[in-house]
Short mmCIF file of C-alpha atoms in Angstrom, two decimals:
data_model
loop_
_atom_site.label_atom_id
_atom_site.label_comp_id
_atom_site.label_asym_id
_atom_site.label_seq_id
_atom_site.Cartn_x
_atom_site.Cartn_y
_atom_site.Cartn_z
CA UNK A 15 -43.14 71.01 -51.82
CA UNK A 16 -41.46 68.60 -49.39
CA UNK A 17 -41.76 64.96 -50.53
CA UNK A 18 -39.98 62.12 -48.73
CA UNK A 19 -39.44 58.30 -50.53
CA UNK A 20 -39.75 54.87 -48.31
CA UNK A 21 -36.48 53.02 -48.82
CA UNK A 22 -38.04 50.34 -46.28
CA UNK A 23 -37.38 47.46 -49.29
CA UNK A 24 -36.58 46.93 -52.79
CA UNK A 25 -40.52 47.25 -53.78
CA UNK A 26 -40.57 51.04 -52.37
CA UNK A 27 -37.25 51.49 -53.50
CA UNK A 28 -37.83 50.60 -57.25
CA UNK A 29 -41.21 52.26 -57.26
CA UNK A 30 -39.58 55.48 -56.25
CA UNK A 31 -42.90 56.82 -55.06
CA UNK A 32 -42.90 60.58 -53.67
CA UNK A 33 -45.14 61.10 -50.85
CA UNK A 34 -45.62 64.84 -49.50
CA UNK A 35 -45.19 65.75 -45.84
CA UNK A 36 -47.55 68.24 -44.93
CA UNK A 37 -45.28 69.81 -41.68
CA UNK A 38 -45.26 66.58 -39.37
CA UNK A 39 -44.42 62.61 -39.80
CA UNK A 40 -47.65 61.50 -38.98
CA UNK A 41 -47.99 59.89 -42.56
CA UNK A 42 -44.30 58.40 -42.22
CA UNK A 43 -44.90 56.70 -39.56
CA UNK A 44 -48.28 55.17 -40.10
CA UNK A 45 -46.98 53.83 -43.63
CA UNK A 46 -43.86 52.54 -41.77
CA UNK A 47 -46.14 50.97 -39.19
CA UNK A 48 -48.57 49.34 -41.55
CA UNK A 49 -46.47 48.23 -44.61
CA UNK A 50 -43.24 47.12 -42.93
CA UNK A 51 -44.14 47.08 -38.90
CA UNK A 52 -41.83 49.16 -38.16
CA UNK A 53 -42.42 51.78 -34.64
CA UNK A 54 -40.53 53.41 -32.27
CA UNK A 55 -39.76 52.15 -28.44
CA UNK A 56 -41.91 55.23 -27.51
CA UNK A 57 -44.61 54.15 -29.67
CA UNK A 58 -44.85 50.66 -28.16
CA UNK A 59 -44.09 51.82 -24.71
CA UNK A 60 -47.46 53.95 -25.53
CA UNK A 61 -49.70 51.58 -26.52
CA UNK A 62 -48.66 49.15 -23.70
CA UNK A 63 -50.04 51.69 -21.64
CA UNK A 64 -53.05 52.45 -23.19
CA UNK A 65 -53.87 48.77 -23.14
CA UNK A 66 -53.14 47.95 -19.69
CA UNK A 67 -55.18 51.12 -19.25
CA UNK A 68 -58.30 49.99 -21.12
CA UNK A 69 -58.05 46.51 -19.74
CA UNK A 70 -58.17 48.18 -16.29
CA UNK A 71 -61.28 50.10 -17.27
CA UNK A 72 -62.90 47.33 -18.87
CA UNK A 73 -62.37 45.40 -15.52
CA UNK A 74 -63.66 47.82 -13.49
CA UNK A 75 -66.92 48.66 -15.49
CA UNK A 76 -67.96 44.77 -16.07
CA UNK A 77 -67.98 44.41 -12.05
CA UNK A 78 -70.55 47.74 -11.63
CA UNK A 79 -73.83 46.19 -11.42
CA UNK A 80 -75.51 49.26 -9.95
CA UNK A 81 -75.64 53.48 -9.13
CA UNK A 82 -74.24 52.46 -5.63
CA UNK A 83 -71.64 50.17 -6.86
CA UNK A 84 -70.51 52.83 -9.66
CA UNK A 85 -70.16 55.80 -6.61
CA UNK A 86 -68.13 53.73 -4.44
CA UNK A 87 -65.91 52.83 -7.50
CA UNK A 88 -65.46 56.54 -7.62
CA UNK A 89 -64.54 57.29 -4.21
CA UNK A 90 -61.73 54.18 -4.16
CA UNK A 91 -60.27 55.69 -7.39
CA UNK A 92 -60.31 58.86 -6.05
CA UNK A 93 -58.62 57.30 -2.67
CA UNK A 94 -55.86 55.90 -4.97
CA UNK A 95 -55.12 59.11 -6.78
CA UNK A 96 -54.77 60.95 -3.16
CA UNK A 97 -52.70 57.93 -1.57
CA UNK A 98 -50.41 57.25 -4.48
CA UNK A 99 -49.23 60.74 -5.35
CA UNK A 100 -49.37 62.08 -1.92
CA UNK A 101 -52.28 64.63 -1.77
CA UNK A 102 -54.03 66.05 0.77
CA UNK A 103 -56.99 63.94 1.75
CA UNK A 104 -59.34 67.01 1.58
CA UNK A 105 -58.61 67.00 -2.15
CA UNK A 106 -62.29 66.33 -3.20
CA UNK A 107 -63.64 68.94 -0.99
CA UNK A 108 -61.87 72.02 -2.78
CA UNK A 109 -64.14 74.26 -4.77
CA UNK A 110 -62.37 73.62 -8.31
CA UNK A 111 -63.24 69.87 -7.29
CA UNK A 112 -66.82 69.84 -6.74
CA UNK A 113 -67.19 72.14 -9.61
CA UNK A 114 -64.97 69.93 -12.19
CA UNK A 115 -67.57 66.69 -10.64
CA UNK A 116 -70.60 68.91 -11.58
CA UNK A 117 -69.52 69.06 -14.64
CA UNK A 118 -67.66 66.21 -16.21
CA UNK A 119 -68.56 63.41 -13.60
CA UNK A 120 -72.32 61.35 -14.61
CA UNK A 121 -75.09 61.55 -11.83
CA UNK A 122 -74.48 57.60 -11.28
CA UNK A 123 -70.68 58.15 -10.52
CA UNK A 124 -70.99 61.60 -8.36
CA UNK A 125 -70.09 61.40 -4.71
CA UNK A 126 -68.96 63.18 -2.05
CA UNK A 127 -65.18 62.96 -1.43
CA UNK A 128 -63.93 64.24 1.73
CA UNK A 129 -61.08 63.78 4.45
CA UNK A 130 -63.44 61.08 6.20
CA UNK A 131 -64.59 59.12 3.57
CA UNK A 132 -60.79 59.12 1.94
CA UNK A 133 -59.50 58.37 5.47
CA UNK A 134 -62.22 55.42 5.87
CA UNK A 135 -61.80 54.15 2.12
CA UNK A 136 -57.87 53.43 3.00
CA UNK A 137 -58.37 51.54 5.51
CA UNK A 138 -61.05 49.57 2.87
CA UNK A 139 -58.43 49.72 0.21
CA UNK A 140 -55.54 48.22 2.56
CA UNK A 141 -57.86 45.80 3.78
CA UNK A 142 -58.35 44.11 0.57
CA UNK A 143 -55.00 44.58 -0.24
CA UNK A 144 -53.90 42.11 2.74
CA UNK A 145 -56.64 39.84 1.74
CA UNK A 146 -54.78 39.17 -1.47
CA UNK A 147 -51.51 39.62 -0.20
CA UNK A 148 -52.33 36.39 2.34
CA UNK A 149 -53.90 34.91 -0.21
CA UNK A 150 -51.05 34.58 -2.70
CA UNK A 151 -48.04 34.11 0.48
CA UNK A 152 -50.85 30.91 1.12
CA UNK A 153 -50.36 29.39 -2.54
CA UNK A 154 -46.94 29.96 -2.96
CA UNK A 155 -46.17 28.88 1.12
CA UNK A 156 -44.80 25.08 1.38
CA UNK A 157 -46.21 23.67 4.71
CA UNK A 158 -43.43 22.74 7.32
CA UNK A 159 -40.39 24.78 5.29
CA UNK A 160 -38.87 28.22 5.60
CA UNK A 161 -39.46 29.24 2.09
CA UNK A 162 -39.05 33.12 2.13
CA UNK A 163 -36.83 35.79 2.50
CA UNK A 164 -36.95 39.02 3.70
CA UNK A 165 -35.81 42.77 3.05
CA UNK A 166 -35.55 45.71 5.53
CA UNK A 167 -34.77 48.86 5.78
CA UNK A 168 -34.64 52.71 6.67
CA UNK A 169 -34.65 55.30 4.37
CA UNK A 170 -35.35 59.37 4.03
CA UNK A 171 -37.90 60.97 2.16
CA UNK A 172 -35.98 63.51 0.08
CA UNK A 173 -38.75 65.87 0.40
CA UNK A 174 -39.84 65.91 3.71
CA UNK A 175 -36.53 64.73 5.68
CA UNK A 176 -38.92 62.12 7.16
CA UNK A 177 -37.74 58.30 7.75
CA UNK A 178 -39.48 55.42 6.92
CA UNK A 179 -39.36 51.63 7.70
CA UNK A 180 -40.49 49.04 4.56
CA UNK A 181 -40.50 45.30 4.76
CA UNK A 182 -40.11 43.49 1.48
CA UNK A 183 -40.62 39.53 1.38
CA UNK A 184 -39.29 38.01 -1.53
CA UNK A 185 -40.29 33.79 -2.65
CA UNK A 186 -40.04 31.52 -5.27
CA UNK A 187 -43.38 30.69 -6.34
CA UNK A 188 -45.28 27.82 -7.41
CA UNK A 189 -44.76 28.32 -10.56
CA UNK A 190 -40.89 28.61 -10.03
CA UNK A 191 -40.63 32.20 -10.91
CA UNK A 192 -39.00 34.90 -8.57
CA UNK A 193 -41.34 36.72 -7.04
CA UNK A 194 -41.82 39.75 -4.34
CA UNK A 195 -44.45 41.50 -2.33
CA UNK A 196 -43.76 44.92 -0.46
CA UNK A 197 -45.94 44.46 2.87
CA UNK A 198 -45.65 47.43 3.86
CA UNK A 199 -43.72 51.01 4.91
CA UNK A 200 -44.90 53.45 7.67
CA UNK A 201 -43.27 56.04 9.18
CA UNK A 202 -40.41 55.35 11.60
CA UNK A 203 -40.46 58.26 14.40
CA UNK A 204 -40.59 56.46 17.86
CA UNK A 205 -41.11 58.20 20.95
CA UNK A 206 -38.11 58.70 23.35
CA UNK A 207 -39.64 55.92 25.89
CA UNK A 208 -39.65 53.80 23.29
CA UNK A 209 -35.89 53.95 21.77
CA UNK A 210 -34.36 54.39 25.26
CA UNK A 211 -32.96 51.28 24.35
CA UNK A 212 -32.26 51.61 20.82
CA UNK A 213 -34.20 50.98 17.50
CA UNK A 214 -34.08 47.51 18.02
CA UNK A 215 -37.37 47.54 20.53
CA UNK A 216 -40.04 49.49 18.04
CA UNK A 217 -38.26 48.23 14.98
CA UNK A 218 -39.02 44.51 16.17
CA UNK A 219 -42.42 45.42 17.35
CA UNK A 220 -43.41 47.10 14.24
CA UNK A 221 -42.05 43.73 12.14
CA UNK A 222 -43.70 41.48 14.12
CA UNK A 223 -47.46 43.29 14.22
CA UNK A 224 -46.64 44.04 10.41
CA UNK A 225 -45.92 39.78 9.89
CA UNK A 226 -49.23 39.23 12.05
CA UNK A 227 -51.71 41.28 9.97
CA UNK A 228 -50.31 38.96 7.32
CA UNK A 229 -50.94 35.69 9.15
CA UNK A 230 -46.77 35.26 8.80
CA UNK A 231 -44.19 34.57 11.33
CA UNK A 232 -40.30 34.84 11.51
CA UNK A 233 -40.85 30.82 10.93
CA UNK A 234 -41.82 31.29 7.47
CA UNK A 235 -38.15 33.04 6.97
CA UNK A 236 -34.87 31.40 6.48
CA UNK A 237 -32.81 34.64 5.49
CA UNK A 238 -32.45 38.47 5.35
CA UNK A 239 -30.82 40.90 3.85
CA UNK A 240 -29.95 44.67 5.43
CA UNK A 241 -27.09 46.72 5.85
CA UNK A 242 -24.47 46.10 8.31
CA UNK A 243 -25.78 48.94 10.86
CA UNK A 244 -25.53 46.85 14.37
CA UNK A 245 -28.92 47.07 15.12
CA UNK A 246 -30.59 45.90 12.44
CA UNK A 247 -28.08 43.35 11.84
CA UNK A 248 -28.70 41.68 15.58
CA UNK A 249 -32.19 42.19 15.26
CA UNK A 250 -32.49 39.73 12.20
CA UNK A 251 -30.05 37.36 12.90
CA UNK A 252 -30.42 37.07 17.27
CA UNK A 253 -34.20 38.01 18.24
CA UNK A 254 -35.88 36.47 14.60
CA UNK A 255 -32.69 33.72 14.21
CA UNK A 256 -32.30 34.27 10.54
CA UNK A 257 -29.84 33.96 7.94
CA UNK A 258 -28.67 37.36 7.53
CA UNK A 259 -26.13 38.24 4.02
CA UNK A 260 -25.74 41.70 2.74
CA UNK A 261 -27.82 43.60 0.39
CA UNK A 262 -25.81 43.92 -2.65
CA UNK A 263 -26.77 47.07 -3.51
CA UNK A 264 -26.09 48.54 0.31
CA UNK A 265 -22.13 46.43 -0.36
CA UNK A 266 -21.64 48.31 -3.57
CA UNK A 267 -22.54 51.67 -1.50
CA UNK A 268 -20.49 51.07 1.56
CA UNK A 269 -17.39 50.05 -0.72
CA UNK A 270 -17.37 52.84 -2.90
CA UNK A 271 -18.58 55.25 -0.39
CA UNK A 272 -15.16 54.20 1.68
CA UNK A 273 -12.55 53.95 -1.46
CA UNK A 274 -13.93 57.36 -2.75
CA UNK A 275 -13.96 59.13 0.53
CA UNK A 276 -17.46 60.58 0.17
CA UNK A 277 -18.48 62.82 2.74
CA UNK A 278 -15.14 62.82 4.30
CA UNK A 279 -12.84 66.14 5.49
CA UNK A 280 -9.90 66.50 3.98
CA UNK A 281 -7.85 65.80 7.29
CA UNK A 282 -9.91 62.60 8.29
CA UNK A 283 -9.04 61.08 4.46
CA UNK A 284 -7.60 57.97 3.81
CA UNK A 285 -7.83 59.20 -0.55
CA UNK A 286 -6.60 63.17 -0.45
CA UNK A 287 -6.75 63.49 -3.79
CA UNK A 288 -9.97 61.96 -4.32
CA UNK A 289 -11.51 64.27 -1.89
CA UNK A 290 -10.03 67.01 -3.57
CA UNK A 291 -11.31 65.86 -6.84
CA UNK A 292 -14.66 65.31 -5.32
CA UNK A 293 -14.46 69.39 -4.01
CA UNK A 294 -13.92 70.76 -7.39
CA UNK A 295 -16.85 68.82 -8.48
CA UNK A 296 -18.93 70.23 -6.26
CA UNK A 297 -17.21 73.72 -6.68
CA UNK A 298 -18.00 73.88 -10.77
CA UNK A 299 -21.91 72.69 -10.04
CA UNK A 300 -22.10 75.22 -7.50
CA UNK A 301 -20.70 77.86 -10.15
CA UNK A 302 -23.19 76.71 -12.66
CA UNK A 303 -26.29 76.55 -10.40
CA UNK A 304 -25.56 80.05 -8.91
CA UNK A 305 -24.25 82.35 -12.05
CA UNK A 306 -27.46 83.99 -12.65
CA UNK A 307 -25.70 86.26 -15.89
CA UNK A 308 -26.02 83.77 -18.25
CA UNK A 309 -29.36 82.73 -17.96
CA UNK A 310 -30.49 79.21 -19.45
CA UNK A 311 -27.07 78.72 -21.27
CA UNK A 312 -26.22 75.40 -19.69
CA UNK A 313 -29.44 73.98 -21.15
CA UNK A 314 -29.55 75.70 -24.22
CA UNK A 315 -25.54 73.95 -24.42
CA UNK A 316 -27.17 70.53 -23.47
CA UNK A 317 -29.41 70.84 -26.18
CA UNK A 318 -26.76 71.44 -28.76
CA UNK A 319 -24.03 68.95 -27.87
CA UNK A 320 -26.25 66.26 -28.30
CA UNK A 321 -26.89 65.87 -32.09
CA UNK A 322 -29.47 63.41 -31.63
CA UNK A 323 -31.63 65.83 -28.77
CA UNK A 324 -35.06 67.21 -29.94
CA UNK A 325 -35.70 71.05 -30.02
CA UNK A 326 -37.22 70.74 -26.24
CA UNK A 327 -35.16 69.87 -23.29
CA UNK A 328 -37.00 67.50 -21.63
CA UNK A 329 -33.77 67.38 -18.62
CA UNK A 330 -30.22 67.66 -18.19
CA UNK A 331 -27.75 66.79 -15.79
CA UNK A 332 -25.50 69.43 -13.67
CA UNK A 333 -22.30 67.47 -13.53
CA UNK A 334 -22.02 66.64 -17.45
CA UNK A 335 -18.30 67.30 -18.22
CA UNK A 336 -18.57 68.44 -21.87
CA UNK A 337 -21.22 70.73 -21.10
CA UNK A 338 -19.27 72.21 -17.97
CA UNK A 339 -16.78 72.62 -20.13
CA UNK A 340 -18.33 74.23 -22.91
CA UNK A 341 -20.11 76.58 -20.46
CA UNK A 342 -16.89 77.87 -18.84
CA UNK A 343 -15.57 78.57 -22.04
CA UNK A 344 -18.77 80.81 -23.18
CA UNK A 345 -18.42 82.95 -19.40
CA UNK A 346 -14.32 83.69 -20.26
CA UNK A 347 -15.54 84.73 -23.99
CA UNK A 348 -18.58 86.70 -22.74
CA UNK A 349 -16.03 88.85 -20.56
CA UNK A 350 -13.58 89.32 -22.84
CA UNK A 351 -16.22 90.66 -25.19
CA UNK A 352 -17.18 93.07 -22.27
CA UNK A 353 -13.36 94.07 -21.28
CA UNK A 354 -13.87 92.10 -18.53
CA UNK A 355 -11.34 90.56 -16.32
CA UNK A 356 -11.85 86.98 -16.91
CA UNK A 357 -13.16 84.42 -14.18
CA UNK A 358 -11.47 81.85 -13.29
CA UNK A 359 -10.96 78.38 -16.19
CA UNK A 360 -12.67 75.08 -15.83
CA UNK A 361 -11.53 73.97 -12.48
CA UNK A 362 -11.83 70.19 -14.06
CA UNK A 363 -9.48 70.48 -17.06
CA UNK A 364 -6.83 68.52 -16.23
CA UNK A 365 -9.25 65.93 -15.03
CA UNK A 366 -11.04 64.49 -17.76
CA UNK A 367 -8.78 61.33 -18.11
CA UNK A 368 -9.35 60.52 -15.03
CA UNK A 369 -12.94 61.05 -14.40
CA UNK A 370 -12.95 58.68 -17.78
CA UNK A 371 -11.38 56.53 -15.73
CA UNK A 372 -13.20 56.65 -12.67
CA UNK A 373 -16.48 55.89 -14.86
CA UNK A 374 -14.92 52.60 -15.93
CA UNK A 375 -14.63 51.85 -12.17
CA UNK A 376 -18.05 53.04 -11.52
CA UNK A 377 -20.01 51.91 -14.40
CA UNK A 378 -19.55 48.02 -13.87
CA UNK A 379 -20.82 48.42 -10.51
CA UNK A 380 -24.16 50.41 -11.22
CA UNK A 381 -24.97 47.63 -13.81
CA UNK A 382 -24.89 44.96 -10.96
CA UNK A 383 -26.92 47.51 -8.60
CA UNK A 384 -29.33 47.62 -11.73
CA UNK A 385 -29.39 43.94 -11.71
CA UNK A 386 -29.75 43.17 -7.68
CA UNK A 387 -32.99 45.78 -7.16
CA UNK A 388 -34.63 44.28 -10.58
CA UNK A 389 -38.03 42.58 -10.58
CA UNK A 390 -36.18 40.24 -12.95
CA UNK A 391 -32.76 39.77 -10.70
CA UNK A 392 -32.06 36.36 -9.82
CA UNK A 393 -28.67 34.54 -7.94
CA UNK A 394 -27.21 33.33 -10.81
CA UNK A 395 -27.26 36.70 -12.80
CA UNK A 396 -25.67 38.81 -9.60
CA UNK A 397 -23.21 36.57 -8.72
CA UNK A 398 -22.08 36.40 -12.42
CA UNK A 399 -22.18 39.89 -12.46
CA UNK A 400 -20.17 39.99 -9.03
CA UNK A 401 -17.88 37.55 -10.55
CA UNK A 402 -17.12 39.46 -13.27
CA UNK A 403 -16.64 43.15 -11.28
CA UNK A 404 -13.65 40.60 -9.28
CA UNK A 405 -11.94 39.89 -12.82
CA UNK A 406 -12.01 42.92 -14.08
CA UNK A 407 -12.26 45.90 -12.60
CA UNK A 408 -11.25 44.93 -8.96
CA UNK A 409 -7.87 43.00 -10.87
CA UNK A 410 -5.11 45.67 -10.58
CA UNK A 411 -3.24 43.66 -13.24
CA UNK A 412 -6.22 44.13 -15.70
CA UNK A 413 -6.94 46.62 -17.76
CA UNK A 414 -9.93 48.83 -17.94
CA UNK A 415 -12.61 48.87 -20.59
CA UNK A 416 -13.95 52.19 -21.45
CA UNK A 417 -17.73 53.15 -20.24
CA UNK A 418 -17.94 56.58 -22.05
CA UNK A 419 -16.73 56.14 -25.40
CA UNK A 420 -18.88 53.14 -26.85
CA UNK A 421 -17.03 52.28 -29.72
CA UNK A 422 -16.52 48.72 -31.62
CA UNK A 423 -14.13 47.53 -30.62
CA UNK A 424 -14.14 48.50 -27.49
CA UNK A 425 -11.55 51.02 -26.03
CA UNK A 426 -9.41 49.76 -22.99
CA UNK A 427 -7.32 51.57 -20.85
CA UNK A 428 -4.24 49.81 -19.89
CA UNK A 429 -2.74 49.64 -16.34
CA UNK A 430 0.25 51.84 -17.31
CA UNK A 431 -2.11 54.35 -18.32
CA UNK A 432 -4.29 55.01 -15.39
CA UNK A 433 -3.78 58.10 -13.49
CA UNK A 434 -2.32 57.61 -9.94
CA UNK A 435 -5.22 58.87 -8.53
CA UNK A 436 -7.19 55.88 -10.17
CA UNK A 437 -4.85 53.27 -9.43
CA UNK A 438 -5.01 54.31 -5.73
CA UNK A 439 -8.71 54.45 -5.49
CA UNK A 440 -9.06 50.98 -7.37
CA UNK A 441 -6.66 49.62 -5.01
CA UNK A 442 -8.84 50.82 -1.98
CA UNK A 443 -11.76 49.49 -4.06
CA UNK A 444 -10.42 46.22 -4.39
CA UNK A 445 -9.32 45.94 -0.64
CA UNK A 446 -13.18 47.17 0.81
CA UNK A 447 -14.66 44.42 -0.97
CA UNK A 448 -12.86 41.90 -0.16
CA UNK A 449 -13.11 42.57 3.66
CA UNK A 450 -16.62 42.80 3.22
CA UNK A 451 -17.72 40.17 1.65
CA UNK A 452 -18.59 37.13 4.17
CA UNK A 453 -16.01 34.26 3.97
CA UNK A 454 -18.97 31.87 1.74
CA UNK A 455 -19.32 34.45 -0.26
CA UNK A 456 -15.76 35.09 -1.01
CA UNK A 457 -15.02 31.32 -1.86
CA UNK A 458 -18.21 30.84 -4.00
CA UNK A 459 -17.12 34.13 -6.16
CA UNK A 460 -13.72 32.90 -6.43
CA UNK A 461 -13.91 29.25 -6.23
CA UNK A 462 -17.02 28.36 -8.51
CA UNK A 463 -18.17 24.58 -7.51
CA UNK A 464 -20.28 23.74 -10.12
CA UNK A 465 -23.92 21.90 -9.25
CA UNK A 466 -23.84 23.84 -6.01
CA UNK A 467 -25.57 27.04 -5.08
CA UNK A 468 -23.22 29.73 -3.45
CA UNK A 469 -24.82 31.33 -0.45
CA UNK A 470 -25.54 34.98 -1.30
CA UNK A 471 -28.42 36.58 -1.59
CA UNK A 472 -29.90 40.10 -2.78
CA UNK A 473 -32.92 39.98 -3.65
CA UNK A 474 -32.74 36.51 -4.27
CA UNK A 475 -33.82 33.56 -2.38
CA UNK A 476 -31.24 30.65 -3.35
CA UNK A 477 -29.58 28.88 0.09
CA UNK A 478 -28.94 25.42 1.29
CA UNK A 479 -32.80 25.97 2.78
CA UNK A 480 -33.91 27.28 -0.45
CA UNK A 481 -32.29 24.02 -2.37
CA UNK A 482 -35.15 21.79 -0.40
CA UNK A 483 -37.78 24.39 -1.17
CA UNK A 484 -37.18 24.23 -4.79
CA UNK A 485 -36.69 20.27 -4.76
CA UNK A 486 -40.03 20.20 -3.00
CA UNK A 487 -41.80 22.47 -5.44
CA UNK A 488 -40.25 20.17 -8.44
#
């Protein structure tokens, strides 16, 4: 018989109580939960969920006050499910569908869900959507002041190689909490009449007819934030005359981007050895992907170099080093236990100090991307954070802390031991961003005044404009 003890306090401890475990922890944890509240982040996570789940529910069913109101609650949920995971509108008309609402869906809550009706209820559901949209920019809006900010940009659906244009507006509400609203994304494929002259044409078009259905103007805006391509760029700051800055997280990319070499041939490369580095990389992924004699080693390794995994492999990662290296080592042993000739060794051996090293370059930066695209990011945290990357890692005279190895106290790795390779790409590092960033910038990062607000902005809303909105909301 299995038995396991609580050693949650002295009480449990002295009573020495045996408690059998019948093949699962389900007992555990409920005594854990009810005599010393103690649950796991997956627990809570959970039961957050179910909450906000049955609040939802509860909110919908209170506002049904009849058959017809309870059908069209069906056929907006339904719309939701199709728009937000990207189904095919004709969803609801598919056999398996009409049979599954037959059966588990009540006679007051059956209707018909088709490509019209779906198509029709979007155009419902986006409707309201700007209603309450307006509604809250309205509230939060101070009459006579430029108290927002924007966000643009182009991106490409991984999936279907499709670009798409979203506009994000970002305020400080009434309240004085940060706050942002995503008006909108559509997809960006203008017709060759129409970008004879560039981008800049239908992407100002588009803005402008995307501010109007939201009763907004570029008045309403003091500031922007983009990338540095030339035609956005212009756009904001000549035909809507605002403050542009860059997008911290867009910086972070073009910096490392250009001190790494990414995407770069060897001949055009400022950083050979990086781009060599960056080859046999790519090389040992492709090795692992593509061996198909060994199966579902890799993840069966994943599983078993982490002590703390479960027994299923939820995911794992193609460019782990210790399980690249571990896998390499199985493929020479399984050919020498055929008579084999061996393959080739870990193409990354000699590399391991330095892609340590390279993480403590990297690492600091992906926390302040973390930070800038937050819900939660404001100014002060960023530029703290940007402040930091400029004493630290972006200081050739200081040493590095180590990212990987989270030990206490901390390991650092001292100038004199970086690799060459390292030192070179920190130096390029260092160089990028400090051409990049904007001369205000620059002097607020390194010359802190206090009681002043340093003009730089991702995601954030704090400028000399942004001073009088606050004062005027205090």
């Amino acid at each position: 018989m299995t038995c396991w003890i609580c050693q949650g306090s002295a009480n449990y401890r002295s009573e020495n109580k045996c408690i059998q475990l019948f093949g699962n922890t389900s007992k555990a944890t409920k005594h854990l939960s009810d005599a010393h509240s103690v649950t796991s982040a997956e627990v809570i996570a959970e039961s957050g969920r179910k909450r906000s789940r049955l609040e939802e529910v509860n909110r919908i069913s209170h506002s049904l006050t009849n058959s017809d109101d309870s059908r069209r609650a069906t056929l907006l949920l339904e719309t939701l499910r199709v728009v937000n995971n990207n189904l095919p509108f004709r969803i609801g008309e598919y056999e398996e569908s009409e049979l599954l609402a037959a059966l588990a869906v009540k006679d007051d809550f059956r209707t018909v869900v088709n490509a019209h009706k779906v198509v029709h209820a979007v155009g419902e559901l986006y409707c309201c959507a700007v209603s309450a949209v307006c509604k809250f920019l309205v509230e939060n809006k101070i009459p006579g002041v430029a108290s927002f900010a924007m966000s643009t940009d182009f991106w490409v659906c991984k999936t279907q190689r499709t670009k798409f244009l979203g506009l994000h507006v970002y305020l400080v509400d009434r309240h004085i909490r940060y706050q942002s609203v995503l008006l909108g994304t559509r997809h960006f494929n203008p017709r060759y009449a129409e970008r004879n002259g560039g981008v800049r044409e239908p992407f100002k078009s588009w803005l402008v007819a995307l501010l109007r259905d939201f009763r907004l103007t570029s008045r309403d805006f003091f500031g922007a934030t983009s990338d540095k391509g030339p035609d956005v760029k212009r756009l904001l700051e000549t035909e809507l005359s605002l403050k542009w800055e860059w997008c911290i997280p867009h910086l972070t990319n073009a910096s490392t981007k250009t001190a790494f070499e990414i995407g770069s041939t060897r001949s055009s490369s400022k950083n050979v050895e990086m781009t060599d580095l960056i080859a046999r990389i790519g090389k040992t992924i492709y090795t692992v992907r593509s061996s198909e004699r060994l199966g579902s080693l890799f993840a069966e390794l994943c599983t078993m170099v982490d002590p703390s995994a479960t027994t299923k492999l939820l995911e794992y990662r193609d460019h782990r080093f210790m399980e690249l290296e571990i896998w390499f080592a199985e493929r020479i042993e399984k050919a020498l236990r055929e008579f084999d000739d061996p393959p080739d060794d870990f193409p990354l051996v000699e590399d391991r100090q330095t892609l340590l090293q390279m993480y403590a370059l990297l690492e600091p930066i992906t926390v302040i991307n973390v930070h800038s695209q937050s819900e939660s990011a404001n100014q002060p945290e960023v530029l703290g954070l940007l402040y930091q990357l400029r004493r630290t890692v972006l200081d050739e005279t200081q040493q590095l802390r180590d990212c990987f190895r989270q030990q206490d106290p901390p390991i650092h790795f001292r100038v004199h031991e970086l690799t060459p390779l390292v030192r070179r790409t920190r130096s390029l590092l260092a160089n990028h961003f400090t051409t990049t960033f904007s001369s205000d910038i620059l002097a607020a990062l390194v010359f802190p005044r206090p009681r002043t607000f340093p003009r730089c902005r991702c995601c954030c809303t704090h400028s000399s404009k942004t001073r009088t909105v606050l004062s005027a909301k205090l």
